[in-house]
Coordinates of C-alpha atoms in Angstrom, one line a residue:
X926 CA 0.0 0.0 0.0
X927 CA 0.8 3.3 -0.8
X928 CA 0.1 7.1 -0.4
X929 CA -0.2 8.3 -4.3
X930 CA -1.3 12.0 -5.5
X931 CA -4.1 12.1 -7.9
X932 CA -2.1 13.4 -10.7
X933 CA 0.6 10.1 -10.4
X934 CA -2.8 8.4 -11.3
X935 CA -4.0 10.3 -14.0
X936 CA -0.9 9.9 -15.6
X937 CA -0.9 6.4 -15.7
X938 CA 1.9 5.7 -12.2
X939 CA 0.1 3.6 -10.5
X940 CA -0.9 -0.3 -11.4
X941 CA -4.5 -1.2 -12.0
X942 CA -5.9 -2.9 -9.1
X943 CA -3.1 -2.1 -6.5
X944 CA -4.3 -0.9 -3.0
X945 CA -3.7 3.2 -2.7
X946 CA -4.0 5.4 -0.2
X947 CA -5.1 9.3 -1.7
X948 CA -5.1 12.3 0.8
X949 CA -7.3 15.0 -0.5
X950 CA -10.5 17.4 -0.5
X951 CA -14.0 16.9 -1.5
X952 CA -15.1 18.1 -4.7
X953 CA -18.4 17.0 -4.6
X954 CA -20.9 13.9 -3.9
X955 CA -23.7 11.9 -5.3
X956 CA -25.7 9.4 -3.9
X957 CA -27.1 6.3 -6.0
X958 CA -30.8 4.8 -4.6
X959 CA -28.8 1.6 -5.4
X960 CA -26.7 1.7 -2.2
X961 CA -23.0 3.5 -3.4
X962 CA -21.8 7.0 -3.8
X963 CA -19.7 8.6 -5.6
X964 CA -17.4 11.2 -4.2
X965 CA -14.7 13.5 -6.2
X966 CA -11.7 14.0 -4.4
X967 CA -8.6 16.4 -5.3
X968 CA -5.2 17.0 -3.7
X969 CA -4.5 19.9 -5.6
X970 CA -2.2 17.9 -7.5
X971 CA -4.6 18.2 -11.1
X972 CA -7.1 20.1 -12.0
X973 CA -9.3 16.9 -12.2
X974 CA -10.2 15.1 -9.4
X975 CA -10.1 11.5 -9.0
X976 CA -13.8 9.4 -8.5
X977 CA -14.3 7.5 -5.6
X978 CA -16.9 4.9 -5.1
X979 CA -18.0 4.1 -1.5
X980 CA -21.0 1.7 -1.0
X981 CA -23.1 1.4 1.7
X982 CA -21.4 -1.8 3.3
X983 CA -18.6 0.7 4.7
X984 CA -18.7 0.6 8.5
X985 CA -18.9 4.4 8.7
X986 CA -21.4 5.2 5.3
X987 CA -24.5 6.5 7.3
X988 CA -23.1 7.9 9.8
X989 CA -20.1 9.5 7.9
X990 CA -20.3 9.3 4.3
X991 CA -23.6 10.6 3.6
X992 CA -22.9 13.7 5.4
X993 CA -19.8 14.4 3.9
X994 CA -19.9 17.9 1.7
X995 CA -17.5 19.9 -0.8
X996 CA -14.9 21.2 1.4
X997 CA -14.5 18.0 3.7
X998 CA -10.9 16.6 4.1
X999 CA -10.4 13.2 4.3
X1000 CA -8.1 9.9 3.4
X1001 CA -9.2 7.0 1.4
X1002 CA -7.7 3.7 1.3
X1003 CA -8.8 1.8 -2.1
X1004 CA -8.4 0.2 -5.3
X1005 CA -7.3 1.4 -8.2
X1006 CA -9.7 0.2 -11.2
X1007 CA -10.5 1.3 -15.0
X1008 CA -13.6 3.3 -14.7
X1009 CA -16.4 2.8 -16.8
X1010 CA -17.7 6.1 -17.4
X1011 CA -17.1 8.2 -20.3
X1012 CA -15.7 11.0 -17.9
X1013 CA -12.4 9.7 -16.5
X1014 CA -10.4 6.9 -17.2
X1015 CA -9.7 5.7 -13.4
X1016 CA -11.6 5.4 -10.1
X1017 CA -11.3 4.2 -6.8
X1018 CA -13.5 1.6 -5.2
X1019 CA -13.1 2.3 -1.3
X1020 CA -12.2 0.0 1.4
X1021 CA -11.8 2.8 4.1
X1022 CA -12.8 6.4 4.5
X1023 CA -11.3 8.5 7.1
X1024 CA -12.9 11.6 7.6
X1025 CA -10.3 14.3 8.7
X1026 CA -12.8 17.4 9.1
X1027 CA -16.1 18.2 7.8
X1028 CA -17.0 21.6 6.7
X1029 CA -18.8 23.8 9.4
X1030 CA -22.3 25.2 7.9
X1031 CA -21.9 23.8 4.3
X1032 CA -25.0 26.4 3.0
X1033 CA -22.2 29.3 3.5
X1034 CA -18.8 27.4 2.8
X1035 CA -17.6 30.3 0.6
X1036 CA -15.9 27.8 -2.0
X1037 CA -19.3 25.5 -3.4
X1038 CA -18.9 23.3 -6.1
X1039 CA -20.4 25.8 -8.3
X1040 CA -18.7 28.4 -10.5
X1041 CA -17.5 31.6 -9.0
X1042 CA -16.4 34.8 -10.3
X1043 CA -13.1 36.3 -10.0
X1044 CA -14.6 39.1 -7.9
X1045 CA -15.6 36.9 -5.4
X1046 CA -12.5 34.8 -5.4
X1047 CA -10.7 38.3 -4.2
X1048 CA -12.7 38.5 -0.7
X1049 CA -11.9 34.8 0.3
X1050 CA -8.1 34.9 -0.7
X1051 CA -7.0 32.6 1.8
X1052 CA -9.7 30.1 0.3
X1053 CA -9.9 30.4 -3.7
X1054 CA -7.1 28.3 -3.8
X1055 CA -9.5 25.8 -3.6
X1056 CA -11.0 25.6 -7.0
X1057 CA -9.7 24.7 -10.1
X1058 CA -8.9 28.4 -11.6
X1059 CA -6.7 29.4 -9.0
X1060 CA -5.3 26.2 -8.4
X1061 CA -4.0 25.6 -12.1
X1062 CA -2.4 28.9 -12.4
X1063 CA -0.2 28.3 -9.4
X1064 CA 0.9 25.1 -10.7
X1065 CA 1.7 26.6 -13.9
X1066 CA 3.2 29.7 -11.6
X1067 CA 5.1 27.2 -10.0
X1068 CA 6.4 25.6 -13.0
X1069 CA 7.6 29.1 -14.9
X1070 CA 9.6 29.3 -11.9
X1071 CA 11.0 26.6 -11.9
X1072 CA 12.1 27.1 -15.9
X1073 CA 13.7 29.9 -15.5
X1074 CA 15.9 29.1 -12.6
X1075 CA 16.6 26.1 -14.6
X1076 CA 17.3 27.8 -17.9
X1077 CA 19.7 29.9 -16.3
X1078 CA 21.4 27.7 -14.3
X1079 CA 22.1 26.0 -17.6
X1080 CA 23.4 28.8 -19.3
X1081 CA 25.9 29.7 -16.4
X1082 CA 24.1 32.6 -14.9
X1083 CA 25.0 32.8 -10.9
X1084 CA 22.2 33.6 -8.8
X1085 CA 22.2 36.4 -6.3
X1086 CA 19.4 37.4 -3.5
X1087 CA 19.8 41.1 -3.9
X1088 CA 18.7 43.5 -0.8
X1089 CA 14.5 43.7 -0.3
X1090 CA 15.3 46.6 2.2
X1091 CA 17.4 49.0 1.0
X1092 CA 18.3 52.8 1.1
X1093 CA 18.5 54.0 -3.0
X1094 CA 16.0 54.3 -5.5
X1095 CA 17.0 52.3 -8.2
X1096 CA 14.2 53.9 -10.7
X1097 CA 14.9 57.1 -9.5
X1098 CA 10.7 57.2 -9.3
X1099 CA 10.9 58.2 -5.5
X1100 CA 7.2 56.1 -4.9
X1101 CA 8.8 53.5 -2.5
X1102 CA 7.3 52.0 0.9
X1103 CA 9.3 53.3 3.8
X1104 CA 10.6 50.7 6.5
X1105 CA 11.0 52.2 9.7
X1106 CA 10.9 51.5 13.3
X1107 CA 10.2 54.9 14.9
X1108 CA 7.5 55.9 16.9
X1109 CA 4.8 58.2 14.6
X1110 CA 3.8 59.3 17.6
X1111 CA 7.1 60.8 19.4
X1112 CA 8.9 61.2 15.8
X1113 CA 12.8 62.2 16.6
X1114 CA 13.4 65.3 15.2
X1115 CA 16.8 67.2 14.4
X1116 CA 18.2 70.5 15.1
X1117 CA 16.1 71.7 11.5
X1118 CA 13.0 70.2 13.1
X1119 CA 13.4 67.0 10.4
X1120 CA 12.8 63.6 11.5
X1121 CA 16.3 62.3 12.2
X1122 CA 16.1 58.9 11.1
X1123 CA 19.8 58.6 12.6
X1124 CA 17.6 57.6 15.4
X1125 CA 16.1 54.9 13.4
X1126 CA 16.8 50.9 13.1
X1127 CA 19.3 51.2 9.9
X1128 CA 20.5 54.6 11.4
X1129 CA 19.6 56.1 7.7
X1130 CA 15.8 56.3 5.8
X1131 CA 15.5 53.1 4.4
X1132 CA 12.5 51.7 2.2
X1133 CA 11.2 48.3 0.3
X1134 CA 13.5 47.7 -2.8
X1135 CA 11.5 48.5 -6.0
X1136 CA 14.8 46.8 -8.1
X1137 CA 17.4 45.1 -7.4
X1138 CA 19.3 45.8 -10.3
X1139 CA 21.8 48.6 -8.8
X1140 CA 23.7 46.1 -6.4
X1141 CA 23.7 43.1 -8.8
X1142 CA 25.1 44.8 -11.5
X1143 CA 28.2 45.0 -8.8
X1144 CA 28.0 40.8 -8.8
X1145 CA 27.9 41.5 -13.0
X1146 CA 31.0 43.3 -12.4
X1147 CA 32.8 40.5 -11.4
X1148 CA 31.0 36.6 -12.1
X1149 CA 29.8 38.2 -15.7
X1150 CA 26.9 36.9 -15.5
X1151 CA 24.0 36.9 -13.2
X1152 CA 20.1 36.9 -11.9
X1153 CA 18.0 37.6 -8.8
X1154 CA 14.4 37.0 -8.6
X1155 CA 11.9 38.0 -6.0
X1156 CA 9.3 40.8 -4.9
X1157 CA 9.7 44.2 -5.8
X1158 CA 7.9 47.0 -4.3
X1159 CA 6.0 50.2 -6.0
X1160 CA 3.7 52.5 -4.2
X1161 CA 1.7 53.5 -6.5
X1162 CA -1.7 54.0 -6.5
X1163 CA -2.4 52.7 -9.8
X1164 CA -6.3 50.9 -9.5
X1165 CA -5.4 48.9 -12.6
X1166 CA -5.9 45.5 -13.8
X1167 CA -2.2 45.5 -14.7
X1168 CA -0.5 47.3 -12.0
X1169 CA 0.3 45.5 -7.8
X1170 CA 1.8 47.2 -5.1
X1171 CA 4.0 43.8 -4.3
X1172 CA 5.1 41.9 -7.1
X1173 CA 7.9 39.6 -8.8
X1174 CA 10.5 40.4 -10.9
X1175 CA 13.4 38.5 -12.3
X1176 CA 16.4 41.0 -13.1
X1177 CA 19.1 39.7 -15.2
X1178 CA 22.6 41.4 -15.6
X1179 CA 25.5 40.4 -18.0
X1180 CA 28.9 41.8 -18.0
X1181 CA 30.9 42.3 -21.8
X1182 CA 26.9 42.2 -23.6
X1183 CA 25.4 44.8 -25.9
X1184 CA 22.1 45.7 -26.3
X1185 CA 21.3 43.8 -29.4
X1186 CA 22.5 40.9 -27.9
X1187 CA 20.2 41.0 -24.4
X1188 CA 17.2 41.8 -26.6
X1189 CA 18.2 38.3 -28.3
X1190 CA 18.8 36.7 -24.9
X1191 CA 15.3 37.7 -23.9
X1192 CA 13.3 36.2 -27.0
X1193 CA 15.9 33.1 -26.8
X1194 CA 14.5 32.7 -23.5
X1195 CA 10.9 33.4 -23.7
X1196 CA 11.0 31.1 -26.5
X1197 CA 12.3 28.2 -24.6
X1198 CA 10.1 28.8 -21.8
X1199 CA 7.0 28.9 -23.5
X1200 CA 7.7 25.8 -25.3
X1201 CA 8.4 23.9 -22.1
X1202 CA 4.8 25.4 -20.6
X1203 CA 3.6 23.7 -23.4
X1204 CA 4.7 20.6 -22.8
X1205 CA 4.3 20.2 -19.4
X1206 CA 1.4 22.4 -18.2
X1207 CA -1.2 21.0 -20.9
X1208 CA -3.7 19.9 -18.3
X1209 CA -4.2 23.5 -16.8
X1210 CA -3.4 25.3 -19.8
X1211 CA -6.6 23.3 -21.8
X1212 CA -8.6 24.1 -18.4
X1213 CA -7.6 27.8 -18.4
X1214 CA -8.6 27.6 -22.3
X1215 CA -12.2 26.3 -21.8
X1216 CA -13.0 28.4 -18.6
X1217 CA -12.0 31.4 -20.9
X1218 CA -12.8 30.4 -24.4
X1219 CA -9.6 31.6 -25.7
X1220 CA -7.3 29.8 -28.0
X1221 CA -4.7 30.0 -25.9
X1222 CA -3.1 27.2 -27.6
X1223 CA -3.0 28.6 -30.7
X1224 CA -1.5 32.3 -29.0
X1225 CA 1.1 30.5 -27.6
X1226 CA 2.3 28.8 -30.8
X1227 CA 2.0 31.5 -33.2
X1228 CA 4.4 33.4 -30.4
X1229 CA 6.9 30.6 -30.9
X1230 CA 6.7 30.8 -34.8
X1231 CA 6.9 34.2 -35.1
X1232 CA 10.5 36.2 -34.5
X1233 CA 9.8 39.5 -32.3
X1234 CA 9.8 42.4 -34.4
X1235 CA 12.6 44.9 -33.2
X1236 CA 11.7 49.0 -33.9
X1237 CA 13.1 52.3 -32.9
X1238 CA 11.4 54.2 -30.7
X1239 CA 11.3 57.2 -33.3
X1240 CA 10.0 54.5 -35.9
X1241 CA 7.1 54.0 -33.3
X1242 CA 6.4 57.9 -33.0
X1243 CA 6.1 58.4 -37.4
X1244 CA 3.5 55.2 -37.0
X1245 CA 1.2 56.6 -34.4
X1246 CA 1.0 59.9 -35.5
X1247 CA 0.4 58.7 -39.4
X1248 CA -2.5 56.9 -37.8
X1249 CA -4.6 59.7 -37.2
X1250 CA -6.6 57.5 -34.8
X1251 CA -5.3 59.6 -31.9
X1252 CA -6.3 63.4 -31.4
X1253 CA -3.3 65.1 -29.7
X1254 CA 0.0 64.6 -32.2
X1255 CA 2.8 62.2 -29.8
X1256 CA 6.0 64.1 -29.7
X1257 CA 8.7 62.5 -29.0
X1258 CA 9.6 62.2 -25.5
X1259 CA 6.2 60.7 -24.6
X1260 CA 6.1 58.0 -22.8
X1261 CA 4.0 55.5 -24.4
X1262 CA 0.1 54.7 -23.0
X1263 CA -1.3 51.6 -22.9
X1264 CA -3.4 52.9 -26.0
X1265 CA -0.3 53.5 -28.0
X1266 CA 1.0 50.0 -27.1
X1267 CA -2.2 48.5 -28.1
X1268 CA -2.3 49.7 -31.2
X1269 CA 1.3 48.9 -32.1
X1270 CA 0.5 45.6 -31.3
X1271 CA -2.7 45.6 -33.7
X1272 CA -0.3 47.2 -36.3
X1273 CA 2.5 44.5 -36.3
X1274 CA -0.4 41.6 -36.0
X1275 CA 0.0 41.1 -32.9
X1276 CA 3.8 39.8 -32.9
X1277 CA 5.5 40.6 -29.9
X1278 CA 7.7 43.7 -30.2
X1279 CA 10.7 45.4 -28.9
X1280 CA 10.7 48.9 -29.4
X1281 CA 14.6 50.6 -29.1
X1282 CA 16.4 53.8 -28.2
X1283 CA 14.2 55.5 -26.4
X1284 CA 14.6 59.3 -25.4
X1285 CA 16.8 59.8 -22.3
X1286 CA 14.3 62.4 -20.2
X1287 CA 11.2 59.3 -20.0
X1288 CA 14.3 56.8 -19.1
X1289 CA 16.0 55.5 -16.3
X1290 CA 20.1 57.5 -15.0
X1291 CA 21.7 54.5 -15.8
X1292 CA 20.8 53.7 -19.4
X1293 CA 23.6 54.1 -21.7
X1294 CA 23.7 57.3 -23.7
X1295 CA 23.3 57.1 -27.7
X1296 CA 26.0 59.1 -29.6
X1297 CA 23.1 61.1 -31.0
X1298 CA 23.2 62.9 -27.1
X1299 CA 19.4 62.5 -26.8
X1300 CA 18.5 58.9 -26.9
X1301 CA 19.6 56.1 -24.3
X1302 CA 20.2 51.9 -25.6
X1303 CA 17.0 50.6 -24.1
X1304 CA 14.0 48.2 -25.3
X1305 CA 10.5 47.5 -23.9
X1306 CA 9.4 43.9 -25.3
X1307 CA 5.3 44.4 -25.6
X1308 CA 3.1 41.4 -25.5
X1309 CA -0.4 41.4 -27.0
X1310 CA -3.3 41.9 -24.6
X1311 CA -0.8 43.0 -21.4
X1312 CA 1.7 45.4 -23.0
X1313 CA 5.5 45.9 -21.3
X1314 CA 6.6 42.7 -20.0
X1315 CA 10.6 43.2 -20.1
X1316 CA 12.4 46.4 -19.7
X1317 CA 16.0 46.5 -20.4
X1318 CA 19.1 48.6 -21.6
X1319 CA 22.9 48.8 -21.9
X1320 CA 24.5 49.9 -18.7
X1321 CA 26.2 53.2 -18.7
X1322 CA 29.6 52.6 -18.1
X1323 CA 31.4 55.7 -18.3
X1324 CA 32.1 57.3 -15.3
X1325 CA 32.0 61.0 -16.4
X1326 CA 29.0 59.9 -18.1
X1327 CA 26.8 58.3 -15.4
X1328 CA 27.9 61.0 -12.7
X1329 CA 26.2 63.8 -15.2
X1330 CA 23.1 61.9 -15.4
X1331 CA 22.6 61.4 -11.9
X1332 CA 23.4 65.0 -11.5
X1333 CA 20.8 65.9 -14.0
X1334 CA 18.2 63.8 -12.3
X1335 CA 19.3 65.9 -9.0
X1336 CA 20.3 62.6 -7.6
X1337 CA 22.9 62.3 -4.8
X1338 CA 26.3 61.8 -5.5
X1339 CA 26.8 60.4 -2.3
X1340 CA 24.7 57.8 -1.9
X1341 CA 25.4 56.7 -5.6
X1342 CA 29.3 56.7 -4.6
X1343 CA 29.2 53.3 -4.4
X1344 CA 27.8 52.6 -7.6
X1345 CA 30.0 54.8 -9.1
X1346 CA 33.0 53.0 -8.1
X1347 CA 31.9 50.0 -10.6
X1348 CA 32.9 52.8 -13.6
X1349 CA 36.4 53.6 -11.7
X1350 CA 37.6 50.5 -11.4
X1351 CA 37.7 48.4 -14.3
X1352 CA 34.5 49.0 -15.9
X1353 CA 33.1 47.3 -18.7
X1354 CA 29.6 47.1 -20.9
X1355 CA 27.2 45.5 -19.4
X1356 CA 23.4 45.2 -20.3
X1357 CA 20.8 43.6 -18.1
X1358 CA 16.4 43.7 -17.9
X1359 CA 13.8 43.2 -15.6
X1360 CA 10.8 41.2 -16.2
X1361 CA 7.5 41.4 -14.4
X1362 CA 6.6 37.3 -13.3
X1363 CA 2.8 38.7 -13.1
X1364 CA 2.4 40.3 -16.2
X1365 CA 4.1 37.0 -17.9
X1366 CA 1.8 34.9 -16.3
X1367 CA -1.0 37.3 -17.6
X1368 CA 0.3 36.4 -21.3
X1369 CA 0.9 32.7 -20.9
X1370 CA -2.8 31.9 -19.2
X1371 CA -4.6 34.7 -20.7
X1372 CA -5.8 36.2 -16.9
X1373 CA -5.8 39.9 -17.8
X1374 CA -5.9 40.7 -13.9
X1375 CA -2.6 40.3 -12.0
X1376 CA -4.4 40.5 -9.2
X1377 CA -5.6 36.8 -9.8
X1378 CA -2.1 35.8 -10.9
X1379 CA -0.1 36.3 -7.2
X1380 CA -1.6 34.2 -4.5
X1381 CA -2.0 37.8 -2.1
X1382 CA -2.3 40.7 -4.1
X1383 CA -1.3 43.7 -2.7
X1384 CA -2.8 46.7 -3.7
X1385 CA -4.4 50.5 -2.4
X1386 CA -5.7 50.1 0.4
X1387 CA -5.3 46.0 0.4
X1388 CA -3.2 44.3 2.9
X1389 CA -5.1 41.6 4.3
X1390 CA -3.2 38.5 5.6

């Protein structure tokens, strides 16, 4: 006898007629007049449960069995057999049912067996990962992860756990979540009436990291080539379906690598990721299909097939304008709306695209300077139906250079110094991007909220849990 998961069964692991033991929840019951039931269970292994027969000659099926409800935990000890319904191919015929906890008040259990909407998935967040939705995109969450790490690992990247608390502003954006542990009440002020955070925990202001790119580009600097990937931190208060105050990033840096060659990494990598999701996540992927009657299939494979189109950002501004479909003529040095990028998008068919060189004042200090004075070596990468996924650039990595830019930016010197350094001694190119996990997600399962895509969505005024 052994303990097996419901997916090891479904995929053909275990032998026909061998004795199992199957840990799981109850999806839902139904009682024949002839004496058995059958009872769903799932151990949020598969986004289909397993079927369970339990007849009436169990010691525990009146008092137990026919009170059981969706929700209920409990551990079956069985045999495996070919089923003969049309709807799944196995089932288990039990020989014990151990009931582990039943469901207090089963008319309000939040979770029922029928379908629910997204909306009301979001006020029982420590619950929704109970149906099938939720629970298929944090397999497939849990398997982008694990491609990634994989794919880099492979390719020689080193990974790094850069700071989540830190004390610079790697965006230069200044919308970060301050970490302190002062009183609010008896703030410590200094001789200019300030609050002197001297007095506080770090001894400086420190806030939640909204990048780690500044301190691994100083690992870049020396192992060549590198990755971190965890949550980042914005506070914004952007009420969009696109936008999370918490979210994940992976943030990739490569020493002696130009900006045509990380825009190449970054498809090369998409590409390979992709077709692994494929292959191994075509259970929930066909579920996630049929819940939202997109051809997700098809979306995903016309990505593969297709190279990304690659555009400058001034070649971007002539098509938008030529358009006429907007009012107010884009000049250059606007950044981009979620309008423009749909239509782009629309323009090019819907092939992913990377649009280039884009003007230094809507871009980042620490993008490399063109030699045309006004334009920086960056790409976005846009993705139908969710827009920016990757950000990138070359590194600037002239000193005299980079210390202008942050003084243009009124940026201190100071607390840059250290960064600086990496231009003084032995500086070398170096190009690296971020990529939001959510928003990748978003594309792969075509869930247009990221608030459905992150197990606790942080957002305005949303901290629960």
């Amino acid at each position: 006898m052994s303990i097996v998961s419901v997916i090891e069964i479904q995929n053909d692991k275990v032998k026909i007629g061998e004795l199992i033991t199957i840990n799981g929840w109850i999806r839902s019951r139904r009682d024949s007049k002839l004496g058995f039931s059958f009872i769903d269970v799932n151990d949020g292994s598969s986004c289909n449960p397993i079927q369970c027969i339990a007849y009436n000659n169990l010691k525990n099926y009146y008092k137990d069995v026919l009170k059981l409800t969706v929700g209920c935990s409990i551990t079956i000890l069985g045999n495996l057999f070919l089923s003969s319904g049309k709807k799944q191919k196995y089932e288990i015929v039990i020989n014990n049912i151990n009931i582990l906890g039943f469901v207090d008040n089963p008319e309000r259990y939040p979770i029922s067996s029928k379908n629910h909407t997204v909306e009301h998935l979001r006020n029982v967040v420590h619950l929704r990962s109970r149906t099938n939705f939720i629970g298929s995109i944090s397999r497939i969450r849990d398997f982008i992860s694990y491609a990634l790490k994989s794919f880099l690992y492979k390719k020689k990247y080193v990974w790094v756990p850069t700071p989540i608390i830190t004390s610079i502003d790697s965006e230069g954006l200044g919308k970060m979540f301050r970490v302190s542990t002062l009183d609010f009440y008896n703030l410590p002020k200094d001789n200019d009436g300030k609050i002197d955070f001297r007095k506080d925990f770090f001894g400086k202001e420190s806030f939640l990291t909204v990048s780690g790119q500044l301190t691994l580009e100083t690992y870049a600097c020396s192992l060549s080539k590198v990755y971190t990937f965890g949550p980042t931190f914005r506070a914004e208060n952007s009420n969009t379906s696109r936008h999370l105050s918490e979210f994940w990033m992976l943030e990739l840096e490569e020493s002696f690598l130009s900006l045509d060659e990380i825009i190449q990494f970054s498809e090369n990598m998409l590409k390979k990721l992709i077709n692994l999701v494929l292959k191994n996540c075509y259970q929930d992927i066909k579920f996630l299909e049929l819940k939202s009657k997109n051809k997700i299939f098809c979306k995903l494979n016309f990505f593969l097939e297709n190279d990304f189109i690659k555009k400058d950002y001034a070649e971007i501004i002539d098509i938008l304008n030529f358009s006429k479909k907007f009012k107010e003529k884009i000049n250059f040095g606007t950044d981009l709306s979620s309008e423009h990028e749909k239509y782009i998008l629309n323009y090019y068919s819907n092939i992913p695209i990377v649009i280039k060189n884009h003007p230094k004042k809507i871009k980042a200090f620490y993008m490399k300077l063109n030699d045309d004075k006004k334009t920086v070596s960056s790409f976005d990468l846009l993705l139908p139906g969710v827009g920016e996924v990757i950000g990138g650039s070359e590194r600037e990595d002239k000193f005299d250079k980079l210390e202008t830019r942050l003084k243009e930016m009124g940026m201190s010197l100071q607390d840059y110094s250290w960064y600086l350094d990496l231009r003084k001694y032995g500086t070398v190119p170096h190009s690296g991007f971020g990529m939001g996990f959510e928003r990748l997600l978003s594309y792969i399962t075509n869930v247009t909220n990221v608030r459905d895509l992150i197990p606790f969505p942080r957002t305005a005024k949303n901290s629960l849990f």
